[in-house]
Amino acid sequence: MLFWLYLLPLLARGKTAPRFADWSKAHGKTYENEEVAKVRAEVFRANVARVRELNENDPGVTYSVAGPFADLEPQEFAARLMSKRTAPDVTAESVLIAPRLSDSFDWTDKGAVGPVRDQKALGSCWAVSTAEAVEGQVAVTTGKLVPLSPEQLVECDASTDPSCGGGKGCADCGMFGGWPYLAYQYLEKAGGMFSEADWPYWATGMYPCMPQGYSKPLCGNHDDLFCKANSTKGQGPLHLCHASQGFAVRVTGWRALSRNESELAMQLVQYGPLSVLIEADAGSGGFRGLGFRGFRV
């Protein structure tokens, strides 16, 4: 199952915690001065202690600080990678007839789920989750797993839903967050989705640009963002954000599924890999903003 969330890859239970110097070197971390480095080292050590406690108190789930955000406080993570958002009111489908389910079912074993992607230090989990859910549907239908392009969504999708969240509005905000249901609607209107081979994720040496026409009231104003539009495939000379051909797949519809876990399990088996949204902002409790809280489905 796919989660609309970047979860830090974590410390295997019982292993020695990484040293800050080793961790920062592995992730290419540099800081403005020694004072800032000391502060980040303290945050890192505090997160190591929190992870150790979580591992001791939550058997069956592994937590770690091996990912690139372990020098951030939860509120810093939320401010950097997550836009302010409210939950959309999407009508969910319920299952009326409950078939008997086996104790376990994994689409990975059936070749319908690809390797876990690294979204890097971007709030693009919504785009990655959307791409992998579409990949799963294609694999279930055709038997072929074709990696698709989250970058297309990050660069091009500026969809909004003014009615969502009781009228507060929802939007797809590039590297600052978004919603799979809006992404599906964008893909329907765009005509299709490119393969990752044709449109790879986060080209070296530049950051993805905000999609043209993005909602500043809902996403925040990111006009000062470092961006090389001419070097991107979507907004550069190829103008792939406005393409009418060259797609690897076409998206013709989508549906919201049940919030009931038992029904959701049935729908998972029936339909294929799913994109699941989990509230993970810093204010939702504990260490969810850093991906420390375990999730079971």
mmCIF file of C-alpha atoms in Angstrom:
data_model
loop_
_atom_site.group_PDB
_atom_site.id
_atom_site.type_symbol
_atom_site.label_atom_id
_atom_site.label_comp_id
_atom_site.label_asym_id
_atom_site.label_seq_id
_atom_site.Cartn_x
_atom_site.Cartn_y
_atom_site.Cartn_z
ATOM 1 C CA MET A 1 0.000 0.000 0.000
ATOM 2 C CA LEU A 2 1.208 3.468 -0.819
ATOM 3 C CA PHE A 3 1.212 6.257 1.710
ATOM 4 C CA TRP A 4 0.872 9.953 0.923
ATOM 5 C CA LEU A 5 3.808 10.683 3.209
ATOM 6 C CA TYR A 6 7.564 10.743 3.232
ATOM 7 C CA LEU A 7 8.612 8.328 5.979
ATOM 8 C CA LEU A 8 12.186 8.555 7.158
ATOM 9 C CA PRO A 9 14.153 5.369 6.578
ATOM 10 C CA LEU A 10 14.966 4.357 10.145
ATOM 11 C CA LEU A 11 17.493 2.666 12.481
ATOM 12 C CA ALA A 12 17.145 -1.079 12.619
ATOM 13 C CA ARG A 13 16.226 -2.163 16.108
ATOM 14 C CA GLY A 14 19.281 -2.939 18.186
ATOM 15 C CA LYS A 15 21.821 -1.283 15.887
ATOM 16 C CA THR A 16 24.166 1.469 17.043
ATOM 17 C CA ALA A 17 22.858 4.973 16.439
ATOM 18 C CA PRO A 18 24.740 6.878 13.736
ATOM 19 C CA ARG A 19 27.086 9.683 14.774
ATOM 20 C CA PHE A 20 26.063 13.173 13.690
ATOM 21 C CA ALA A 21 29.327 13.644 11.752
ATOM 22 C CA ASP A 22 28.778 10.427 9.807
ATOM 23 C CA TRP A 23 25.103 11.181 9.194
ATOM 24 C CA SER A 24 25.740 14.765 8.006
ATOM 25 C CA LYS A 25 28.520 13.601 5.680
ATOM 26 C CA ALA A 26 26.314 10.864 4.206
ATOM 27 C CA HIS A 27 23.615 13.421 3.390
ATOM 28 C CA GLY A 28 25.959 16.185 2.226
ATOM 29 C CA LYS A 29 24.885 18.525 5.019
ATOM 30 C CA THR A 30 26.645 21.875 5.368
ATOM 31 C CA TYR A 31 25.805 24.633 7.850
ATOM 32 C CA GLU A 32 26.328 28.389 7.914
ATOM 33 C CA ASN A 33 28.741 28.318 10.845
ATOM 34 C CA GLU A 34 29.885 26.237 13.796
ATOM 35 C CA GLU A 35 27.125 27.590 16.035
ATOM 36 C CA VAL A 36 24.391 26.407 13.641
ATOM 37 C CA ALA A 37 26.120 23.035 13.308
ATOM 38 C CA LYS A 38 26.101 22.630 17.095
ATOM 39 C CA VAL A 39 22.369 23.368 17.234
ATOM 40 C CA ARG A 40 21.660 20.832 14.477
ATOM 41 C CA ALA A 41 23.820 18.255 16.225
ATOM 42 C CA GLU A 42 21.748 18.699 19.398
ATOM 43 C CA VAL A 43 18.499 18.304 17.469
ATOM 44 C CA PHE A 44 19.905 15.187 15.814
ATOM 45 C CA ARG A 45 20.899 13.658 19.168
ATOM 46 C CA ALA A 46 17.471 14.462 20.616
ATOM 47 C CA ASN A 47 15.832 12.719 17.648
ATOM 48 C CA VAL A 48 18.097 9.698 18.135
ATOM 49 C CA ALA A 49 16.900 9.477 21.754
ATOM 50 C CA ARG A 50 13.252 9.804 20.671
ATOM 51 C CA VAL A 51 13.661 7.086 18.070
ATOM 52 C CA ARG A 52 15.306 4.768 20.601
ATOM 53 C CA GLU A 53 12.346 5.264 22.953
ATOM 54 C CA LEU A 54 9.841 4.671 20.158
ATOM 55 C CA ASN A 55 11.593 1.449 19.151
ATOM 56 C CA GLU A 56 11.498 0.222 22.741
ATOM 57 C CA ASN A 57 7.808 1.072 23.202
ATOM 58 C CA ASP A 58 6.451 -0.002 19.818
ATOM 59 C CA PRO A 59 7.500 -3.569 18.991
ATOM 60 C CA GLY A 60 6.825 -4.655 15.435
ATOM 61 C CA VAL A 61 7.592 -1.234 13.945
ATOM 62 C CA THR A 62 11.104 0.047 13.193
ATOM 63 C CA TYR A 63 11.993 3.739 13.548
ATOM 64 C CA SER A 64 15.236 5.454 12.561
ATOM 65 C CA VAL A 65 17.100 8.697 11.949
ATOM 66 C CA ALA A 66 18.879 7.526 8.805
ATOM 67 C CA GLY A 67 16.914 9.820 6.489
ATOM 68 C CA PRO A 68 17.830 13.386 5.476
ATOM 69 C CA PHE A 69 15.587 15.250 7.955
ATOM 70 C CA ALA A 70 16.922 14.059 11.315
ATOM 71 C CA ASP A 71 18.448 17.479 12.106
ATOM 72 C CA LEU A 72 15.013 19.136 12.004
ATOM 73 C CA GLU A 73 12.434 19.673 14.722
ATOM 74 C CA PRO A 74 8.929 18.450 13.759
ATOM 75 C CA GLN A 75 7.646 22.001 13.271
ATOM 76 C CA GLU A 76 10.621 22.815 11.037
ATOM 77 C CA PHE A 77 9.922 19.779 8.881
ATOM 78 C CA ALA A 78 6.285 20.811 8.521
ATOM 79 C CA ALA A 79 7.181 24.399 7.624
ATOM 80 C CA ARG A 80 9.754 23.338 5.044
ATOM 81 C CA LEU A 81 8.001 20.472 3.298
ATOM 82 C CA MET A 82 4.285 20.777 3.923
ATOM 83 C CA SER A 83 1.823 23.423 2.793
ATOM 84 C CA LYS A 84 -1.044 24.497 5.019
ATOM 85 C CA ARG A 85 -3.916 22.296 3.982
ATOM 86 C CA THR A 86 -7.357 21.158 5.009
ATOM 87 C CA ALA A 87 -8.850 17.767 4.336
ATOM 88 C CA PRO A 88 -11.025 17.508 1.218
ATOM 89 C CA ASP A 89 -14.584 16.247 1.556
ATOM 90 C CA VAL A 90 -14.444 13.451 -1.016
ATOM 91 C CA THR A 91 -17.350 11.007 -1.136
ATOM 92 C CA ALA A 92 -15.955 7.555 -0.426
ATOM 93 C CA GLU A 93 -17.170 4.281 -1.883
ATOM 94 C CA SER A 94 -18.239 1.621 0.618
ATOM 95 C CA VAL A 95 -18.196 -2.133 0.196
ATOM 96 C CA LEU A 96 -21.654 -3.663 0.668
ATOM 97 C CA ILE A 97 -20.728 -7.309 0.203
ATOM 98 C CA ALA A 98 -17.710 -8.451 2.220
ATOM 99 C CA PRO A 99 -15.785 -11.312 0.613
ATOM 100 C CA ARG A 100 -13.628 -13.526 2.779
ATOM 101 C CA LEU A 101 -10.057 -12.212 2.837
ATOM 102 C CA SER A 102 -6.820 -14.098 3.385
ATOM 103 C CA ASP A 103 -4.635 -13.140 6.343
ATOM 104 C CA SER A 104 -2.229 -11.273 4.068
ATOM 105 C CA PHE A 105 -2.154 -9.878 0.557
ATOM 106 C CA ASP A 106 0.703 -8.006 -1.114
ATOM 107 C CA TRP A 107 0.604 -6.523 -4.610
ATOM 108 C CA THR A 108 4.397 -6.325 -4.497
ATOM 109 C CA ASP A 109 4.502 -10.111 -4.799
ATOM 110 C CA LYS A 110 2.388 -9.828 -7.946
ATOM 111 C CA GLY A 111 4.693 -7.329 -9.647
ATOM 112 C CA ALA A 112 2.323 -4.376 -9.328
ATOM 113 C CA VAL A 113 4.454 -2.195 -7.016
ATOM 114 C CA GLY A 114 7.865 -0.799 -7.922
ATOM 115 C CA PRO A 115 10.824 0.085 -5.687
ATOM 116 C CA VAL A 116 10.394 2.748 -3.003
ATOM 117 C CA ARG A 117 11.306 6.149 -4.470
ATOM 118 C CA ASP A 118 13.450 8.785 -2.779
ATOM 119 C CA GLN A 119 11.535 12.066 -2.956
ATOM 120 C CA LYS A 120 14.603 13.912 -1.614
ATOM 121 C CA ALA A 121 14.065 17.042 0.471
ATOM 122 C CA LEU A 122 10.824 17.965 -1.285
ATOM 123 C CA GLY A 123 7.184 17.784 -0.215
ATOM 124 C CA SER A 124 6.297 15.784 -3.291
ATOM 125 C CA CYS A 125 4.933 12.653 -1.611
ATOM 126 C CA TRP A 126 1.501 13.319 -3.141
ATOM 127 C CA ALA A 127 3.007 13.213 -6.663
ATOM 128 C CA VAL A 128 5.044 10.076 -5.959
ATOM 129 C CA SER A 129 2.026 8.338 -4.449
ATOM 130 C CA THR A 130 -0.166 9.298 -7.416
ATOM 131 C CA ALA A 131 2.388 8.065 -9.930
ATOM 132 C CA GLU A 132 2.815 4.741 -8.145
ATOM 133 C CA ALA A 133 -0.936 4.209 -7.792
ATOM 134 C CA VAL A 134 -1.346 4.721 -11.555
ATOM 135 C CA GLU A 135 1.612 2.398 -12.163
ATOM 136 C CA GLY A 136 -0.163 -0.237 -10.082
ATOM 137 C CA GLN A 137 -3.369 0.061 -12.092
ATOM 138 C CA VAL A 138 -1.435 -0.297 -15.344
ATOM 139 C CA ALA A 139 0.420 -3.333 -13.984
ATOM 140 C CA VAL A 140 -2.787 -5.033 -12.823
ATOM 141 C CA THR A 141 -4.403 -4.418 -16.221
ATOM 142 C CA THR A 142 -1.498 -5.171 -18.564
ATOM 143 C CA GLY A 143 0.940 -7.197 -16.477
ATOM 144 C CA LYS A 144 3.667 -4.600 -17.140
ATOM 145 C CA LEU A 145 5.076 -2.279 -14.478
ATOM 146 C CA VAL A 146 6.048 1.015 -16.129
ATOM 147 C CA PRO A 147 7.632 3.682 -13.843
ATOM 148 C CA LEU A 148 5.762 6.967 -14.352
ATOM 149 C CA SER A 149 6.790 10.584 -13.783
ATOM 150 C CA PRO A 150 6.055 12.330 -10.457
ATOM 151 C CA GLU A 151 8.090 15.232 -11.868
ATOM 152 C CA GLN A 152 5.316 15.941 -14.358
ATOM 153 C CA LEU A 153 2.921 16.587 -11.476
ATOM 154 C CA VAL A 154 5.416 18.648 -9.466
ATOM 155 C CA GLU A 155 6.198 20.937 -12.425
ATOM 156 C CA CYS A 156 2.800 21.192 -14.099
ATOM 157 C CA ASP A 157 -0.138 20.484 -11.797
ATOM 158 C CA ALA A 158 -1.622 23.663 -10.292
ATOM 159 C CA SER A 159 -5.081 22.173 -9.644
ATOM 160 C CA THR A 160 -7.310 23.721 -6.981
ATOM 161 C CA ASP A 161 -10.553 22.769 -5.279
ATOM 162 C CA PRO A 162 -12.145 25.881 -3.679
ATOM 163 C CA SER A 163 -14.927 23.799 -2.096
ATOM 164 C CA CYS A 164 -12.617 21.490 -0.155
ATOM 165 C CA GLY A 165 -12.263 21.721 3.618
ATOM 166 C CA GLY A 166 -15.561 23.481 4.101
ATOM 167 C CA GLY A 167 -14.663 26.193 1.614
ATOM 168 C CA LYS A 168 -11.090 26.751 2.837
ATOM 169 C CA GLY A 169 -9.763 25.236 -0.377
ATOM 170 C CA CYS A 170 -7.177 22.650 -1.409
ATOM 171 C CA ALA A 171 -4.450 22.893 -4.040
ATOM 172 C CA ASP A 172 -1.566 21.051 -5.626
ATOM 173 C CA CYS A 173 1.509 23.056 -4.707
ATOM 174 C CA GLY A 174 4.452 21.416 -6.427
ATOM 175 C CA MET A 175 7.251 20.635 -3.985
ATOM 176 C CA PHE A 176 5.180 22.049 -1.111
ATOM 177 C CA GLY A 177 2.478 19.400 -1.086
ATOM 178 C CA GLY A 178 -0.685 18.418 -2.869
ATOM 179 C CA TRP A 179 -3.560 15.980 -3.160
ATOM 180 C CA PRO A 180 -3.704 12.769 -5.221
ATOM 181 C CA TYR A 181 -7.381 13.302 -6.072
ATOM 182 C CA LEU A 182 -6.531 16.654 -7.643
ATOM 183 C CA ALA A 183 -3.565 15.043 -9.402
ATOM 184 C CA TYR A 184 -5.857 12.421 -10.957
ATOM 185 C CA GLN A 185 -8.139 15.190 -12.210
ATOM 186 C CA TYR A 186 -5.140 17.015 -13.668
ATOM 187 C CA LEU A 187 -3.977 13.866 -15.480
ATOM 188 C CA GLU A 188 -7.419 13.385 -16.999
ATOM 189 C CA LYS A 189 -7.396 16.950 -18.360
ATOM 190 C CA ALA A 190 -3.727 16.839 -19.427
ATOM 191 C CA GLY A 191 -4.346 13.784 -21.565
ATOM 192 C CA GLY A 192 -1.993 11.378 -19.845
ATOM 193 C CA MET A 193 1.160 10.750 -17.855
ATOM 194 C CA PHE A 194 4.734 10.516 -19.074
ATOM 195 C CA SER A 195 7.116 7.723 -18.143
ATOM 196 C CA GLU A 196 9.877 8.420 -15.665
ATOM 197 C CA ALA A 197 12.380 7.464 -18.358
ATOM 198 C CA ASP A 198 11.114 10.341 -20.518
ATOM 199 C CA TRP A 199 10.702 12.784 -17.622
ATOM 200 C CA PRO A 200 12.975 11.913 -14.683
ATOM 201 C CA TYR A 201 12.633 13.247 -11.156
ATOM 202 C CA TRP A 202 14.576 16.281 -9.882
ATOM 203 C CA ALA A 203 17.382 16.824 -12.381
ATOM 204 C CA THR A 204 20.789 17.361 -10.792
ATOM 205 C CA GLY A 205 21.802 20.964 -10.127
ATOM 206 C CA MET A 206 18.353 22.573 -10.015
ATOM 207 C CA TYR A 207 15.118 22.531 -8.054
ATOM 208 C CA PRO A 208 11.754 21.953 -9.705
ATOM 209 C CA CYS A 209 9.888 25.164 -10.416
ATOM 210 C CA MET A 210 6.441 25.877 -9.027
ATOM 211 C CA PRO A 211 3.698 25.010 -11.542
ATOM 212 C CA GLN A 212 2.537 27.973 -13.574
ATOM 213 C CA GLY A 213 -0.639 29.479 -12.172
ATOM 214 C CA TYR A 214 -0.279 27.873 -8.733
ATOM 215 C CA SER A 215 -2.516 29.233 -5.974
ATOM 216 C CA LYS A 216 -0.536 31.642 -3.804
ATOM 217 C CA PRO A 217 -3.333 31.949 -1.211
ATOM 218 C CA LEU A 218 -3.374 28.156 -0.723
ATOM 219 C CA CYS A 219 0.268 27.270 -1.411
ATOM 220 C CA GLY A 220 2.030 30.383 -0.138
ATOM 221 C CA ASN A 221 4.011 32.815 -2.274
ATOM 222 C CA HIS A 222 7.115 31.066 -3.634
ATOM 223 C CA ASP A 223 8.121 33.637 -6.260
ATOM 224 C CA ASP A 224 11.558 33.917 -4.636
ATOM 225 C CA LEU A 225 12.215 30.201 -5.120
ATOM 226 C CA PHE A 226 15.479 29.312 -6.846
ATOM 227 C CA CYS A 227 14.344 27.945 -10.184
ATOM 228 C CA LYS A 228 15.756 27.356 -13.646
ATOM 229 C CA ALA A 229 12.587 27.105 -15.708
ATOM 230 C CA ASN A 230 14.492 26.796 -18.981
ATOM 231 C CA SER A 231 16.278 23.696 -17.701
ATOM 232 C CA THR A 232 13.045 21.849 -16.874
ATOM 233 C CA LYS A 233 11.252 19.568 -19.292
ATOM 234 C CA GLY A 234 7.841 20.845 -18.312
ATOM 235 C CA GLN A 235 8.357 24.607 -18.490
ATOM 236 C CA GLY A 236 11.507 24.714 -20.620
ATOM 237 C CA PRO A 237 11.917 24.537 -24.418
ATOM 238 C CA LEU A 238 10.164 21.159 -24.677
ATOM 239 C CA HIS A 239 6.996 22.571 -23.052
ATOM 240 C CA LEU A 240 5.916 19.129 -21.875
ATOM 241 C CA CYS A 241 3.426 20.679 -19.457
ATOM 242 C CA HIS A 242 1.372 21.484 -22.569
ATOM 243 C CA ALA A 243 2.075 18.270 -24.488
ATOM 244 C CA SER A 244 -0.691 16.474 -26.355
ATOM 245 C CA GLN A 245 1.251 13.310 -27.148
ATOM 246 C CA GLY A 246 4.119 11.172 -25.934
ATOM 247 C CA PHE A 247 2.311 9.876 -22.846
ATOM 248 C CA ALA A 248 3.065 6.439 -21.456
ATOM 249 C CA VAL A 249 -0.490 6.024 -20.097
ATOM 250 C CA ARG A 250 -3.810 7.818 -20.080
ATOM 251 C CA VAL A 251 -5.925 8.353 -16.969
ATOM 252 C CA THR A 252 -9.666 8.202 -17.577
ATOM 253 C CA GLY A 253 -11.046 8.301 -14.042
ATOM 254 C CA TRP A 254 -10.513 7.808 -10.336
ATOM 255 C CA ARG A 255 -12.516 6.972 -7.236
ATOM 256 C CA ALA A 256 -12.317 7.646 -3.496
ATOM 257 C CA LEU A 257 -12.459 4.497 -1.376
ATOM 258 C CA SER A 258 -13.665 3.706 2.099
ATOM 259 C CA ARG A 259 -12.079 5.055 5.285
ATOM 260 C CA ASN A 260 -13.029 1.853 7.072
ATOM 261 C CA GLU A 261 -9.935 -0.351 7.369
ATOM 262 C CA SER A 262 -11.768 -3.623 6.747
ATOM 263 C CA GLU A 263 -13.509 -2.259 3.666
ATOM 264 C CA LEU A 264 -10.274 -0.676 2.490
ATOM 265 C CA ALA A 265 -8.531 -4.054 2.691
ATOM 266 C CA MET A 266 -11.232 -5.541 0.461
ATOM 267 C CA GLN A 267 -10.906 -2.703 -2.021
ATOM 268 C CA LEU A 268 -7.137 -3.091 -2.061
ATOM 269 C CA VAL A 269 -7.515 -6.710 -3.153
ATOM 270 C CA GLN A 270 -10.260 -5.844 -5.636
ATOM 271 C CA TYR A 271 -8.735 -2.786 -7.330
ATOM 272 C CA GLY A 272 -4.954 -2.901 -6.879
ATOM 273 C CA PRO A 273 -2.348 -0.729 -5.099
ATOM 274 C CA LEU A 274 -3.876 2.352 -3.501
ATOM 275 C CA SER A 275 -2.793 5.897 -2.667
ATOM 276 C CA VAL A 276 -3.575 6.496 1.017
ATOM 277 C CA LEU A 277 -3.428 9.867 2.769
ATOM 278 C CA ILE A 278 -2.302 10.097 6.390
ATOM 279 C CA GLU A 279 -2.405 13.296 8.423
ATOM 280 C CA ALA A 280 1.242 13.815 9.229
ATOM 281 C CA ASP A 281 1.759 17.460 10.110
ATOM 282 C CA ALA A 282 3.711 18.448 13.207
ATOM 283 C CA GLY A 283 0.563 19.483 15.053
ATOM 284 C CA SER A 284 -1.157 16.121 14.684
ATOM 285 C CA GLY A 285 0.711 14.615 17.599
ATOM 286 C CA GLY A 286 3.996 13.038 18.585
ATOM 287 C CA PHE A 287 6.606 12.897 15.864
ATOM 288 C CA ARG A 288 4.407 12.424 12.808
ATOM 289 C CA GLY A 289 5.901 15.504 11.197
ATOM 290 C CA LEU A 290 9.247 13.716 11.071
ATOM 291 C CA GLY A 291 7.777 10.394 10.060
ATOM 292 C CA PHE A 292 8.589 8.776 13.403
ATOM 293 C CA ARG A 293 5.104 7.473 14.130
ATOM 294 C CA GLY A 294 4.476 3.936 12.904
ATOM 295 C CA PHE A 295 1.533 3.091 10.658
ATOM 296 C CA ARG A 296 -0.058 -0.316 10.242
ATOM 297 C CA VAL A 297 -2.611 -1.244 7.602
#
